């Protein structure tokens, strides 16, 4: 029976290799299904393994930033620390709080984890290495990632704990607010490329979009940090205020799934940044080594995420919301308007942008980004809280009386 693949799956190296193996063992229709399941299995396990390595790498990096060593007891350089942590969590007692909604409490970690895996399936890691080439890839990613807010709220509400509810409400408020500038920042990319396919976006980057739209990258990076509850936006898990936030009541394997989802989200976000703004697998290396070039870019983005976490203190909820609506939203709108005007003028009748056009946009948008950041910094400067100013004046009066 003829069992030839067509279209995207014919050019998908991994799927084609799995299909060639399975087609000699089982009937054609069954081999197509089994090849897809095996591809998904490999992708999920690759993400979980990367998450384990990510936990070790971030802890080591944070140790260096804070002038300490980090995990170094299990294995060489502490490489087996993620395995030790997983074993410890597996043997923890699986508790369900009194008065909690048992069903929702159990499925909440799954709802948080599933969007990370689903997004990973549509991201091209190299030419012909993706589960699906969606022509609406950007829209799919934005739609699926918004589901995580539902999982966070369910986790907080089902725990029957006031601190968990506080953390969940904070997390959902931040995620919904920062979703707006993140979406607008990606619209600028869609306007330039004329497509929402991630594969088309990579191929359109004759000049990496980090240079063409630096303001869009800045907005997307900061907005993604807030959506992932990364420092300095981690008010949903503020230990000094609400203990551990929405996952305070989770233990054992459920807590491990939530942590894997958080670190997996950072890995997936780093891959998206590398694909959309840094040229994906394009680089000075040969095309056959494009996967290595992509890994280097992803590691650089993860390093910057960790650098930000180790450097900046946690912001207050009012500062976070003000920064979104008064800072990132105007920046994203200015970038979108500028890109629309530039694209309309430069494309002309050819309906495509040349390398020279991209360089022109690079110069204009870089100058515009610098001016916008300076102006917004002047307009949206943080004011001293009246209570704090009164406290400082009271302290100064006491000091003057002592002197």
Short mmCIF file of C-alpha atoms in Angstrom, two decimals:
data_model
loop_
_atom_site.label_atom_id
_atom_site.label_comp_id
_atom_site.label_asym_id
_atom_site.label_seq_id
_atom_site.Cartn_x
_atom_site.Cartn_y
_atom_site.Cartn_z
CA UNK A 1 0.00 0.00 0.00
CA UNK A 2 1.36 3.43 -0.94
CA UNK A 3 2.02 5.37 2.27
CA UNK A 4 3.56 8.63 1.11
CA UNK A 5 3.41 11.83 3.15
CA UNK A 6 2.40 15.10 1.57
CA UNK A 7 2.83 18.80 2.26
CA UNK A 8 4.31 19.97 5.54
CA UNK A 9 4.75 16.45 6.94
CA UNK A 10 6.91 15.46 3.97
CA UNK A 11 9.40 18.22 4.90
CA UNK A 12 9.16 17.54 8.65
CA UNK A 13 12.40 15.64 9.30
CA UNK A 14 11.48 14.08 12.66
CA UNK A 15 7.94 13.09 11.69
CA UNK A 16 9.11 11.68 8.36
CA UNK A 17 11.82 9.61 10.08
CA UNK A 18 9.35 8.21 12.61
CA UNK A 19 6.86 7.48 9.83
CA UNK A 20 9.48 5.62 7.78
CA UNK A 21 10.20 3.39 10.77
CA UNK A 22 6.56 2.74 11.69
CA UNK A 23 5.32 2.21 8.11
CA UNK A 24 7.37 -0.99 7.88
CA UNK A 25 5.82 -2.38 11.06
CA UNK A 26 2.13 -1.41 11.00
CA UNK A 27 -0.48 -0.45 8.37
CA UNK A 28 -0.22 2.97 6.74
CA UNK A 29 -3.08 4.75 8.53
CA UNK A 30 -1.96 3.43 11.90
CA UNK A 31 1.66 4.45 11.23
CA UNK A 32 0.56 8.05 10.62
CA UNK A 33 -1.24 8.14 13.98
CA UNK A 34 1.55 6.40 15.90
CA UNK A 35 4.20 8.66 14.35
CA UNK A 36 2.28 11.72 15.53
CA UNK A 37 1.90 10.30 19.04
CA UNK A 38 5.61 9.44 19.21
CA UNK A 39 6.52 12.93 17.99
CA UNK A 40 4.32 14.47 20.70
CA UNK A 41 5.86 12.13 23.30
CA UNK A 42 9.38 13.18 22.30
CA UNK A 43 8.42 16.86 22.37
CA UNK A 44 6.83 16.66 25.84
CA UNK A 45 9.79 14.79 27.30
CA UNK A 46 12.23 17.23 25.68
CA UNK A 47 10.36 20.09 27.35
CA UNK A 48 10.34 18.32 30.75
CA UNK A 49 14.05 17.51 30.51
CA UNK A 50 14.80 21.12 29.55
CA UNK A 51 12.73 22.26 32.54
CA UNK A 52 14.79 20.10 34.89
CA UNK A 53 18.03 21.48 33.49
CA UNK A 54 16.56 24.99 33.68
CA UNK A 55 15.90 24.69 37.42
CA UNK A 56 19.52 23.73 38.00
CA UNK A 57 20.89 26.40 35.67
CA UNK A 58 18.85 29.23 37.16
CA UNK A 59 19.79 28.30 40.72
CA UNK A 60 23.46 28.19 39.77
CA UNK A 61 23.20 31.55 38.00
CA UNK A 62 21.36 33.14 40.93
CA UNK A 63 24.08 31.82 43.20
CA UNK A 64 26.74 33.55 41.10
CA UNK A 65 24.77 36.79 41.05
CA UNK A 66 24.42 36.64 44.84
CA UNK A 67 28.09 35.67 45.44
CA UNK A 68 27.38 32.11 46.53
CA UNK A 69 27.81 28.71 44.92
CA UNK A 70 24.31 27.35 44.40
CA UNK A 71 23.40 23.63 44.34
CA UNK A 72 26.59 21.56 44.29
CA UNK A 73 25.97 18.43 46.40
CA UNK A 74 24.18 16.01 44.07
CA UNK A 75 26.39 14.98 41.16
CA UNK A 76 29.15 16.99 39.48
CA UNK A 77 28.42 20.72 39.83
CA UNK A 78 25.04 19.77 41.35
CA UNK A 79 23.69 18.47 38.01
CA UNK A 80 21.59 15.80 39.75
CA UNK A 81 19.86 18.33 42.01
CA UNK A 82 16.64 18.39 39.87
CA UNK A 83 16.39 14.60 40.22
CA UNK A 84 16.84 14.87 43.99
CA UNK A 85 14.14 17.56 44.16
CA UNK A 86 11.76 15.43 42.08
CA UNK A 87 12.31 12.35 44.25
CA UNK A 88 11.69 14.42 47.37
CA UNK A 89 8.42 15.80 45.97
CA UNK A 90 7.26 12.35 44.83
CA UNK A 91 7.58 11.04 48.39
CA UNK A 92 5.81 14.02 49.93
CA UNK A 93 2.32 13.37 51.29
CA UNK A 94 -0.36 14.29 48.77
CA UNK A 95 -2.65 16.49 50.88
CA UNK A 96 -5.99 18.06 49.99
CA UNK A 97 -7.07 20.87 52.35
CA UNK A 98 -10.25 20.60 54.36
CA UNK A 99 -13.09 22.34 52.55
CA UNK A 100 -11.24 22.42 49.21
CA UNK A 101 -12.95 21.51 45.94
CA UNK A 102 -11.25 18.16 45.36
CA UNK A 103 -11.85 17.87 41.61
CA UNK A 104 -10.75 21.43 40.78
CA UNK A 105 -7.83 21.16 43.20
CA UNK A 106 -6.54 18.12 41.30
CA UNK A 107 -7.01 19.42 37.75
CA UNK A 108 -5.69 22.97 38.42
CA UNK A 109 -1.98 22.00 37.96
CA UNK A 110 -2.92 20.20 34.74
CA UNK A 111 -4.72 23.27 33.38
CA UNK A 112 -1.63 25.36 34.15
CA UNK A 113 0.72 22.85 32.47
CA UNK A 114 -1.26 21.98 29.32
CA UNK A 115 -0.96 25.41 27.57
CA UNK A 116 2.84 25.25 27.84
CA UNK A 117 2.90 21.88 26.05
CA UNK A 118 0.34 22.95 23.43
CA UNK A 119 2.29 26.09 22.53
CA UNK A 120 5.52 24.11 22.21
CA UNK A 121 3.93 21.98 19.49
CA UNK A 122 3.60 24.83 16.97
CA UNK A 123 6.99 26.51 17.43
CA UNK A 124 9.47 25.64 14.64
CA UNK A 125 12.80 24.71 16.23
CA UNK A 126 14.55 24.31 12.87
CA UNK A 127 13.51 23.92 9.22
CA UNK A 128 11.10 20.99 9.21
CA UNK A 129 11.12 20.49 12.99
CA UNK A 130 7.66 21.30 14.36
CA UNK A 131 4.50 19.32 15.04
CA UNK A 132 2.39 21.72 12.97
CA UNK A 133 2.95 24.74 10.73
CA UNK A 134 -0.09 26.87 11.54
CA UNK A 135 -0.74 29.89 9.36
CA UNK A 136 -2.21 31.53 12.48
CA UNK A 137 0.66 30.57 14.80
CA UNK A 138 0.81 33.93 16.61
CA UNK A 139 -2.95 33.95 17.20
CA UNK A 140 -2.83 30.35 18.43
CA UNK A 141 -0.07 31.15 20.95
CA UNK A 142 -1.89 34.20 22.31
CA UNK A 143 -5.15 32.25 22.63
CA UNK A 144 -3.66 29.19 24.34
CA UNK A 145 -1.47 31.10 26.79
CA UNK A 146 -4.48 33.03 28.08
CA UNK A 147 -5.87 29.73 29.43
CA UNK A 148 -3.17 29.69 32.13
CA UNK A 149 -4.98 32.53 33.93
CA UNK A 150 -7.96 30.20 34.33
CA UNK A 151 -5.71 27.54 35.88
CA UNK A 152 -4.20 30.04 38.31
CA UNK A 153 -7.62 31.26 39.45
CA UNK A 154 -8.93 27.70 39.83
CA UNK A 155 -5.85 26.76 41.89
CA UNK A 156 -6.43 29.67 44.27
CA UNK A 157 -10.19 29.29 44.56
CA UNK A 158 -10.17 25.49 44.97
CA UNK A 159 -7.62 25.66 47.82
CA UNK A 160 -10.10 27.25 50.24
CA UNK A 161 -7.31 29.48 51.55
CA UNK A 162 -7.48 33.27 51.72
CA UNK A 163 -3.80 33.70 50.87
CA UNK A 164 -4.21 31.44 47.84
CA UNK A 165 -7.20 33.48 46.66
CA UNK A 166 -5.27 36.74 47.14
CA UNK A 167 -2.39 35.38 45.08
CA UNK A 168 -4.69 34.04 42.36
CA UNK A 169 -6.55 37.34 42.01
CA UNK A 170 -3.25 39.21 41.82
CA UNK A 171 -1.88 36.83 39.22
CA UNK A 172 -4.98 36.97 37.02
CA UNK A 173 -5.13 40.78 37.24
CA UNK A 174 -1.50 41.10 36.14
CA UNK A 175 -1.86 38.50 33.38
CA UNK A 176 -4.98 40.09 31.89
CA UNK A 177 -3.50 43.60 32.06
CA UNK A 178 -0.15 42.75 30.47
CA UNK A 179 -1.80 40.65 27.76
CA UNK A 180 -2.87 43.86 26.01
CA UNK A 181 0.59 45.38 25.33
CA UNK A 182 2.00 41.92 24.53
CA UNK A 183 -0.63 41.38 21.83
CA UNK A 184 -0.09 44.86 20.37
CA UNK A 185 3.70 44.35 20.30
CA UNK A 186 3.25 41.18 18.22
CA UNK A 187 0.87 42.96 15.85
CA UNK A 188 3.81 45.05 14.65
CA UNK A 189 5.60 41.85 13.63
CA UNK A 190 2.51 40.63 11.77
CA UNK A 191 2.24 43.96 9.91
CA UNK A 192 5.85 43.75 8.68
CA UNK A 193 5.77 40.09 7.64
CA UNK A 194 2.17 39.98 6.43
CA UNK A 195 1.73 36.58 8.08
CA UNK A 196 1.01 35.04 11.48
CA UNK A 197 2.95 31.87 10.67
CA UNK A 198 6.09 31.51 12.79
CA UNK A 199 7.89 29.86 9.88
CA UNK A 200 7.13 32.84 7.62
CA UNK A 201 8.27 35.25 10.36
CA UNK A 202 11.66 33.52 10.60
CA UNK A 203 12.10 33.55 6.82
CA UNK A 204 11.18 37.27 6.67
CA UNK A 205 14.02 38.25 9.03
CA UNK A 206 16.71 39.24 6.57
CA UNK A 207 17.47 41.65 9.42
CA UNK A 208 16.53 40.37 12.90
CA UNK A 209 13.44 42.10 14.24
CA UNK A 210 15.28 42.97 17.44
CA UNK A 211 16.86 45.71 15.30
CA UNK A 212 13.78 46.52 13.22
CA UNK A 213 11.41 46.79 16.21
CA UNK A 214 13.44 47.15 19.43
CA UNK A 215 10.49 48.72 21.26
CA UNK A 216 8.29 45.71 20.45
CA UNK A 217 10.91 43.36 21.88
CA UNK A 218 11.18 45.44 25.06
CA UNK A 219 7.39 45.43 25.54
CA UNK A 220 7.10 41.72 24.79
CA UNK A 221 9.97 40.80 27.13
CA UNK A 222 8.62 42.84 30.07
CA UNK A 223 5.03 41.79 29.44
CA UNK A 224 6.00 38.12 29.24
CA UNK A 225 7.92 38.42 32.51
CA UNK A 226 4.80 39.79 34.18
CA UNK A 227 2.57 37.08 32.70
CA UNK A 228 4.94 34.39 34.00
CA UNK A 229 5.01 35.92 37.50
CA UNK A 230 8.74 36.49 37.21
CA UNK A 231 10.57 38.98 39.40
CA UNK A 232 9.94 41.94 39.73
CA UNK A 233 6.30 41.10 38.92
CA UNK A 234 5.92 38.05 41.19
CA UNK A 235 3.28 39.52 43.51
CA UNK A 236 1.12 36.41 43.03
CA UNK A 237 3.76 34.43 44.96
CA UNK A 238 5.06 37.14 47.28
CA UNK A 239 6.46 35.09 50.17
CA UNK A 240 6.76 38.05 52.53
CA UNK A 241 3.10 39.05 52.00
CA UNK A 242 0.99 36.01 51.12
CA UNK A 243 3.39 33.13 51.90
CA UNK A 244 3.47 31.27 48.54
CA UNK A 245 0.48 32.65 46.70
CA UNK A 246 -1.99 30.55 44.79
CA UNK A 247 -0.04 27.27 45.20
CA UNK A 248 0.39 27.48 48.98
CA UNK A 249 -1.74 24.36 49.59
CA UNK A 250 -0.19 22.23 46.83
CA UNK A 251 2.35 19.57 47.73
CA UNK A 252 3.96 16.50 46.23
CA UNK A 253 3.52 15.81 42.55
CA UNK A 254 0.94 18.60 42.09
CA UNK A 255 3.45 21.19 43.29
CA UNK A 256 6.08 19.65 41.00
CA UNK A 257 3.72 20.03 38.01
CA UNK A 258 3.10 23.71 38.84
CA UNK A 259 6.83 24.40 39.13
CA UNK A 260 7.49 22.54 35.88
CA UNK A 261 4.82 24.65 34.19
CA UNK A 262 6.41 27.90 35.43
CA UNK A 263 9.90 26.97 34.26
CA UNK A 264 8.53 25.43 31.07
CA UNK A 265 6.72 28.69 30.33
CA UNK A 266 10.02 30.56 30.60
CA UNK A 267 11.69 28.14 28.18
CA UNK A 268 8.83 28.38 25.68
CA UNK A 269 8.76 32.19 25.96
CA UNK A 270 12.52 32.31 25.36
CA UNK A 271 12.08 30.17 22.24
CA UNK A 272 9.30 32.46 21.00
CA UNK A 273 11.53 35.52 21.50
CA UNK A 274 14.38 33.79 19.66
CA UNK A 275 12.09 32.82 16.77
CA UNK A 276 10.12 36.07 16.44
CA UNK A 277 12.78 38.68 17.24
CA UNK A 278 16.22 37.05 16.94
CA UNK A 279 15.93 35.29 13.59
CA UNK A 280 15.25 31.78 14.90
CA UNK A 281 17.75 29.27 13.49
CA UNK A 282 19.26 31.82 11.08
CA UNK A 283 22.86 32.78 11.71
CA UNK A 284 26.43 32.68 10.42
CA UNK A 285 26.58 28.92 10.96
CA UNK A 286 25.61 26.50 8.15
CA UNK A 287 21.90 25.80 7.78
CA UNK A 288 22.41 22.21 8.98
CA UNK A 289 23.53 23.63 12.36
CA UNK A 290 20.59 26.02 12.66
CA UNK A 291 19.29 24.15 15.72
CA UNK A 292 22.55 24.96 17.53
CA UNK A 293 22.20 28.66 16.67
CA UNK A 294 18.64 28.63 18.04
CA UNK A 295 19.80 26.98 21.29
CA UNK A 296 22.44 29.69 21.77
CA UNK A 297 19.83 32.43 21.31
CA UNK A 298 17.43 30.73 23.73
CA UNK A 299 20.16 30.40 26.37
CA UNK A 300 20.97 34.11 26.02
CA UNK A 301 17.31 35.05 26.56
CA UNK A 302 17.07 32.74 29.60
CA UNK A 303 20.22 34.34 31.00
CA UNK A 304 18.63 37.79 30.66
CA UNK A 305 15.46 36.56 32.43
CA UNK A 306 17.61 35.26 35.29
CA UNK A 307 19.66 38.45 35.35
CA UNK A 308 16.49 40.52 35.76
CA UNK A 309 15.27 38.25 38.56
CA UNK A 310 18.54 38.59 40.46
CA UNK A 311 18.75 42.37 40.00
CA UNK A 312 15.37 44.02 40.52
CA UNK A 313 13.28 44.07 43.72
CA UNK A 314 9.60 43.14 43.75
CA UNK A 315 7.21 45.95 42.78
CA UNK A 316 3.97 46.86 44.52
CA UNK A 317 0.68 45.98 42.85
CA UNK A 318 -0.10 49.63 42.10
CA UNK A 319 3.35 50.13 40.55
CA UNK A 320 2.91 47.04 38.38
CA UNK A 321 -0.48 48.11 37.07
CA UNK A 322 0.62 51.72 36.51
CA UNK A 323 3.71 50.53 34.63
CA UNK A 324 1.48 48.46 32.34
CA UNK A 325 -1.18 51.04 31.48
CA UNK A 326 0.99 54.16 31.59
CA UNK A 327 4.23 52.71 30.26
CA UNK A 328 4.02 49.55 28.18
CA UNK A 329 0.65 50.24 26.55
CA UNK A 330 1.70 53.65 25.10
CA UNK A 331 5.00 52.12 23.95
CA UNK A 332 3.25 49.27 22.16
CA UNK A 333 0.77 51.63 20.49
CA UNK A 334 3.51 54.04 19.36
CA UNK A 335 5.49 51.12 17.93
CA UNK A 336 2.44 49.76 16.08
CA UNK A 337 1.51 53.12 14.56
CA UNK A 338 5.11 53.75 13.47
CA UNK A 339 5.43 50.30 11.90
CA UNK A 340 2.12 50.63 10.03
CA UNK A 341 3.14 54.00 8.55
CA UNK A 342 6.67 52.80 7.66
CA UNK A 343 5.38 49.61 6.05
CA UNK A 344 2.76 51.50 4.04
CA UNK A 345 5.37 53.94 2.70
CA UNK A 346 8.25 51.50 2.09
CA UNK A 347 6.35 48.55 0.64
CA UNK A 348 4.73 50.55 -2.14
CA UNK A 349 3.52 48.53 -5.10
CA UNK A 350 5.99 45.66 -4.57
CA UNK A 351 4.17 44.53 -1.39
CA UNK A 352 7.44 43.40 0.20
CA UNK A 353 10.26 44.92 2.22
CA UNK A 354 13.85 44.77 1.01
CA UNK A 355 16.91 44.64 3.24
CA UNK A 356 17.44 48.39 2.72
CA UNK A 357 13.86 49.04 3.83
CA UNK A 358 14.47 47.02 7.01
CA UNK A 359 17.63 49.04 7.74
CA UNK A 360 15.66 52.28 7.31
CA UNK A 361 13.03 50.99 9.76
CA UNK A 362 15.84 49.95 12.12
CA UNK A 363 17.26 53.48 12.29
CA UNK A 364 13.86 55.18 12.63
CA UNK A 365 12.49 52.78 15.25
CA UNK A 366 15.68 52.81 17.33
CA UNK A 367 15.60 56.61 17.56
CA UNK A 368 11.85 56.48 18.26
CA UNK A 369 12.36 53.88 21.02
CA UNK A 370 15.00 55.99 22.79
CA UNK A 371 12.84 59.13 22.62
CA UNK A 372 9.72 57.24 23.79
CA UNK A 373 11.48 55.69 26.78
CA UNK A 374 12.93 59.06 27.85
CA UNK A 375 9.60 60.89 27.49
CA UNK A 376 7.58 58.19 29.28
CA UNK A 377 10.15 58.06 32.05
CA UNK A 378 9.60 61.78 32.61
CA UNK A 379 5.81 61.54 32.44
CA UNK A 380 5.35 58.34 34.45
CA UNK A 381 7.91 58.87 37.20
CA UNK A 382 6.93 57.15 40.44
CA UNK A 383 5.72 59.57 43.08
CA UNK A 384 6.61 59.21 46.74
CA UNK A 385 3.77 57.75 48.76
CA UNK A 386 2.29 60.40 51.08
CA UNK A 387 2.51 58.08 54.06
CA UNK A 388 6.16 57.42 53.36
CA UNK A 389 6.91 61.13 52.99
CA UNK A 390 5.22 61.81 56.32
CA UNK A 391 7.23 59.02 57.92
CA UNK A 392 10.45 60.41 56.50
CA UNK A 393 9.63 63.93 57.72
CA UNK A 394 8.76 62.56 61.18
CA UNK A 395 12.06 60.66 61.30
CA UNK A 396 13.99 63.75 60.23
CA UNK A 397 12.29 65.82 62.97
CA UNK A 398 13.20 63.19 65.59
CA UNK A 399 16.78 63.19 64.35
CA UNK A 400 16.97 67.00 64.52
CA UNK A 401 15.58 66.98 68.08
CA UNK A 402 18.20 64.43 69.15
CA UNK A 403 20.95 66.53 67.68
#
